[in-house]
Amino acid sequence: MKLSKAQYDEIAQFLGHVQPTRQSLRKLKEKFPSQSQSTLLSIFSQEYQKQIKRTHAKHHTAEAIETYYQRYLNGVMKNAAAPVLLELANEVDFAPSLMARIVLERFLQEKEQAVPSKTLINSMLRDPSQIPDGVLATQVYQCTVNDCCYGPLVDCIKQYPFP
């Protein structure tokens, strides 16, 4: 069934009012049962990526990075088991994997007194057990596993050859 522009706009408008989570995908399927799951997932991913691209710069200012890092440190000091980074990402409407990247990079800058390489950061995001701080490693893992549109887990799924 061909999707009209009006139908696409209706779906996109609905997505503008929900958090980009797996639960939102379920709500989307309930609201638009006549659309295939792959169509809805595709629209969900497109709209989410547009939103991330629109807001990417504001999350990467020096002020924002420092704020996120300090909020992470304060949050884990209060409760190291709480999903601090995941909740922070949801609160500021940013992809959890990208929030994990920001905080990890800032952590490594502080630890190494130098800007870490992209290769090192990517490696640690793919395998959080390499992160020298166990609490941060757990936080990064929670973000990558719970991010439905970005991160190493999603990259692996996208590269999987479907028959």
Tab-separated table of N, CA, C and O in Angstrom, residues 55-73 85 88 92 94 98-110 115-116 121:
chain	number	residue	atom	x	y	z
A	55	THR	N	19.496	19.418	16.336
A	55	THR	CA	19.918	19.820	17.680
A	55	THR	C	21.361	19.428	18.009
A	55	THR	O	21.831	19.717	19.114
A	56	HIS	N	22.045	18.791	17.084
A	56	HIS	CA	23.400	18.279	17.330
A	56	HIS	C	24.347	19.370	17.836
A	56	HIS	O	25.068	19.174	18.828
A	57	ALA	N	24.346	20.523	17.185
A	57	ALA	CA	25.294	21.587	17.539
A	57	ALA	C	25.105	22.077	18.970
A	57	ALA	O	26.087	22.306	19.683
A	58	LYS	N	23.850	22.203	19.403
A	58	LYS	CA	23.627	22.722	20.764
A	58	LYS	C	24.116	21.752	21.834
A	58	LYS	O	24.469	22.170	22.929
A	59	HIS	N	24.155	20.473	21.527
A	59	HIS	CA	24.625	19.479	22.500
A	59	HIS	C	26.154	19.364	22.515
A	59	HIS	O	26.705	18.698	23.385
A	60	HIS	N	26.810	19.977	21.532
A	60	HIS	CA	28.264	19.873	21.453
A	60	HIS	C	28.994	21.177	21.759
A	60	HIS	O	30.179	21.303	21.457
A	61	THR	N	28.294	22.120	22.366
A	61	THR	CA	28.990	23.327	22.807
A	61	THR	C	29.811	22.972	24.040
A	61	THR	O	29.497	22.004	24.757
A	62	ALA	N	30.850	23.749	24.304
A	62	ALA	CA	31.695	23.494	25.479
A	62	ALA	C	30.854	23.545	26.757
A	62	ALA	O	31.047	22.719	27.664
A	63	GLU	N	29.914	24.486	26.818
A	63	GLU	CA	29.052	24.607	27.995
A	63	GLU	C	28.185	23.374	28.185
A	63	GLU	O	28.067	22.853	29.304
A	64	ALA	N	27.567	22.917	27.109
A	64	ALA	CA	26.680	21.754	27.188
A	64	ALA	C	27.467	20.516	27.616
A	64	ALA	O	27.023	19.763	28.486
A	65	ILE	N	28.626	20.314	27.014
A	65	ILE	CA	29.446	19.148	27.343
A	65	ILE	C	29.814	19.156	28.822
A	65	ILE	O	29.692	18.140	29.511
A	66	GLU	N	30.234	20.298	29.308
A	66	GLU	CA	30.622	20.394	30.720
A	66	GLU	C	29.409	20.177	31.632
A	66	GLU	O	29.507	19.498	32.656
A	67	THR	N	28.266	20.728	31.244
A	67	THR	CA	27.038	20.541	32.025
A	67	THR	C	26.660	19.066	32.089
A	67	THR	O	26.355	18.539	33.164
A	68	TYR	N	26.689	18.399	30.942
A	68	TYR	CA	26.342	16.972	30.902
A	68	TYR	C	27.312	16.158	31.752
A	68	TYR	O	26.909	15.260	32.496
A	69	TYR	N	28.587	16.482	31.655
A	69	TYR	CA	29.592	15.732	32.409
A	69	TYR	C	29.391	15.924	33.916
A	69	TYR	O	29.432	14.951	34.678
A	70	GLN	N	29.167	17.163	34.336
A	70	GLN	CA	28.960	17.429	35.765
A	70	GLN	C	27.671	16.779	36.260
A	70	GLN	O	27.628	16.235	37.357
A	71	ARG	N	26.624	16.795	35.444
A	71	ARG	CA	25.372	16.140	35.827
A	71	ARG	C	25.564	14.634	35.928
A	71	ARG	O	24.999	13.987	36.816
A	72	TYR	N	26.365	14.081	35.030
A	72	TYR	CA	26.686	12.644	35.102
A	72	TYR	C	27.418	12.348	36.415
A	72	TYR	O	27.038	11.436	37.152
A	73	LEU	N	28.461	13.116	36.714
A	73	LEU	CA	29.247	12.886	37.945
A	73	LEU	C	28.376	13.011	39.188
A	73	LEU	O	28.446	12.160	40.087
A	85	LEU	N	23.104	8.399	32.616
A	85	LEU	CA	23.303	8.898	31.247
A	85	LEU	C	22.067	8.698	30.383
A	85	LEU	O	21.705	9.572	29.594
A	88	LEU	N	19.533	11.242	31.409
A	88	LEU	CA	19.980	12.562	30.964
A	88	LEU	C	19.708	12.736	29.468
A	88	LEU	O	19.197	13.766	29.031
A	92	VAL	N	17.150	15.598	27.846
A	92	VAL	CA	17.543	16.673	26.922
A	92	VAL	C	17.208	16.326	25.468
A	92	VAL	O	17.586	17.054	24.558
A	94	PHE	N	18.145	13.766	23.384
A	94	PHE	CA	19.313	13.471	22.558
A	94	PHE	C	19.534	11.961	22.566
A	94	PHE	O	19.177	11.280	23.528
A	98	LEU	N	24.860	8.895	21.598
A	98	LEU	CA	25.609	10.132	21.364
A	98	LEU	C	25.912	10.844	22.679
A	98	LEU	O	26.977	11.439	22.834
A	99	MET	N	24.993	10.753	23.639
A	99	MET	CA	25.255	11.305	24.977
A	99	MET	C	26.396	10.532	25.635
A	99	MET	O	27.286	11.133	26.247
A	100	ALA	N	26.386	9.216	25.494
A	100	ALA	CA	27.463	8.396	26.057
A	100	ALA	C	28.803	8.794	25.438
A	100	ALA	O	29.812	8.890	26.140
A	101	ARG	N	28.808	9.044	24.138
A	101	ARG	CA	30.035	9.459	23.449
A	101	ARG	C	30.559	10.777	24.022
A	101	ARG	O	31.749	10.916	24.293
A	102	ILE	N	29.663	11.742	24.213
A	102	ILE	CA	30.058	13.058	24.744
A	102	ILE	C	30.702	12.905	26.125
A	102	ILE	O	31.776	13.442	26.387
A	103	VAL	N	30.033	12.175	27.004
A	103	VAL	CA	30.524	12.036	28.377
A	103	VAL	C	31.804	11.198	28.411
A	103	VAL	O	32.748	11.526	29.138
A	104	LEU	N	31.864	10.147	27.612
A	104	LEU	CA	33.075	9.324	27.553
A	104	LEU	C	34.271	10.144	27.061
A	104	LEU	O	35.363	10.075	27.642
A	105	GLU	N	34.052	10.921	26.024
A	105	GLU	CA	35.140	11.747	25.493
A	105	GLU	C	35.619	12.744	26.539
A	105	GLU	O	36.823	12.929	26.737
A	106	ARG	N	34.684	13.354	27.255
A	106	ARG	CA	35.047	14.328	28.305
A	106	ARG	C	35.783	13.636	29.453
A	106	ARG	O	36.775	14.160	29.977
A	107	PHE	N	35.351	12.444	29.820
A	107	PHE	CA	36.015	11.658	30.862
A	107	PHE	C	37.460	11.352	30.450
A	107	PHE	O	38.386	11.516	31.249
A	108	LEU	N	37.634	10.906	29.219
A	108	LEU	CA	38.982	10.559	28.743
A	108	LEU	C	39.878	11.795	28.635
A	108	LEU	O	41.080	11.707	28.907
A	109	GLN	N	39.307	12.935	28.273
A	109	GLN	CA	40.092	14.171	28.229
A	109	GLN	C	40.626	14.513	29.609
A	109	GLN	O	41.784	14.898	29.760
A	110	GLU	N	39.772	14.355	30.603
A	110	GLU	CA	40.180	14.657	31.977
A	110	GLU	C	41.244	13.669	32.453
A	110	GLU	O	42.224	14.051	33.078
A	115	VAL	N	43.064	15.199	24.062
A	115	VAL	CA	41.868	14.803	23.323
A	115	VAL	C	42.038	13.353	22.859
A	115	VAL	O	43.015	13.032	22.173
A	116	PRO	N	41.137	12.468	23.242
A	116	PRO	CA	41.254	11.063	22.832
A	116	PRO	C	40.944	10.895	21.337
A	116	PRO	O	40.196	11.681	20.759
A	121	ILE	N	37.677	6.096	21.185
A	121	ILE	CA	36.300	6.296	21.648
A	121	ILE	C	35.368	5.266	21.012
A	121	ILE	O	34.564	4.630	21.703
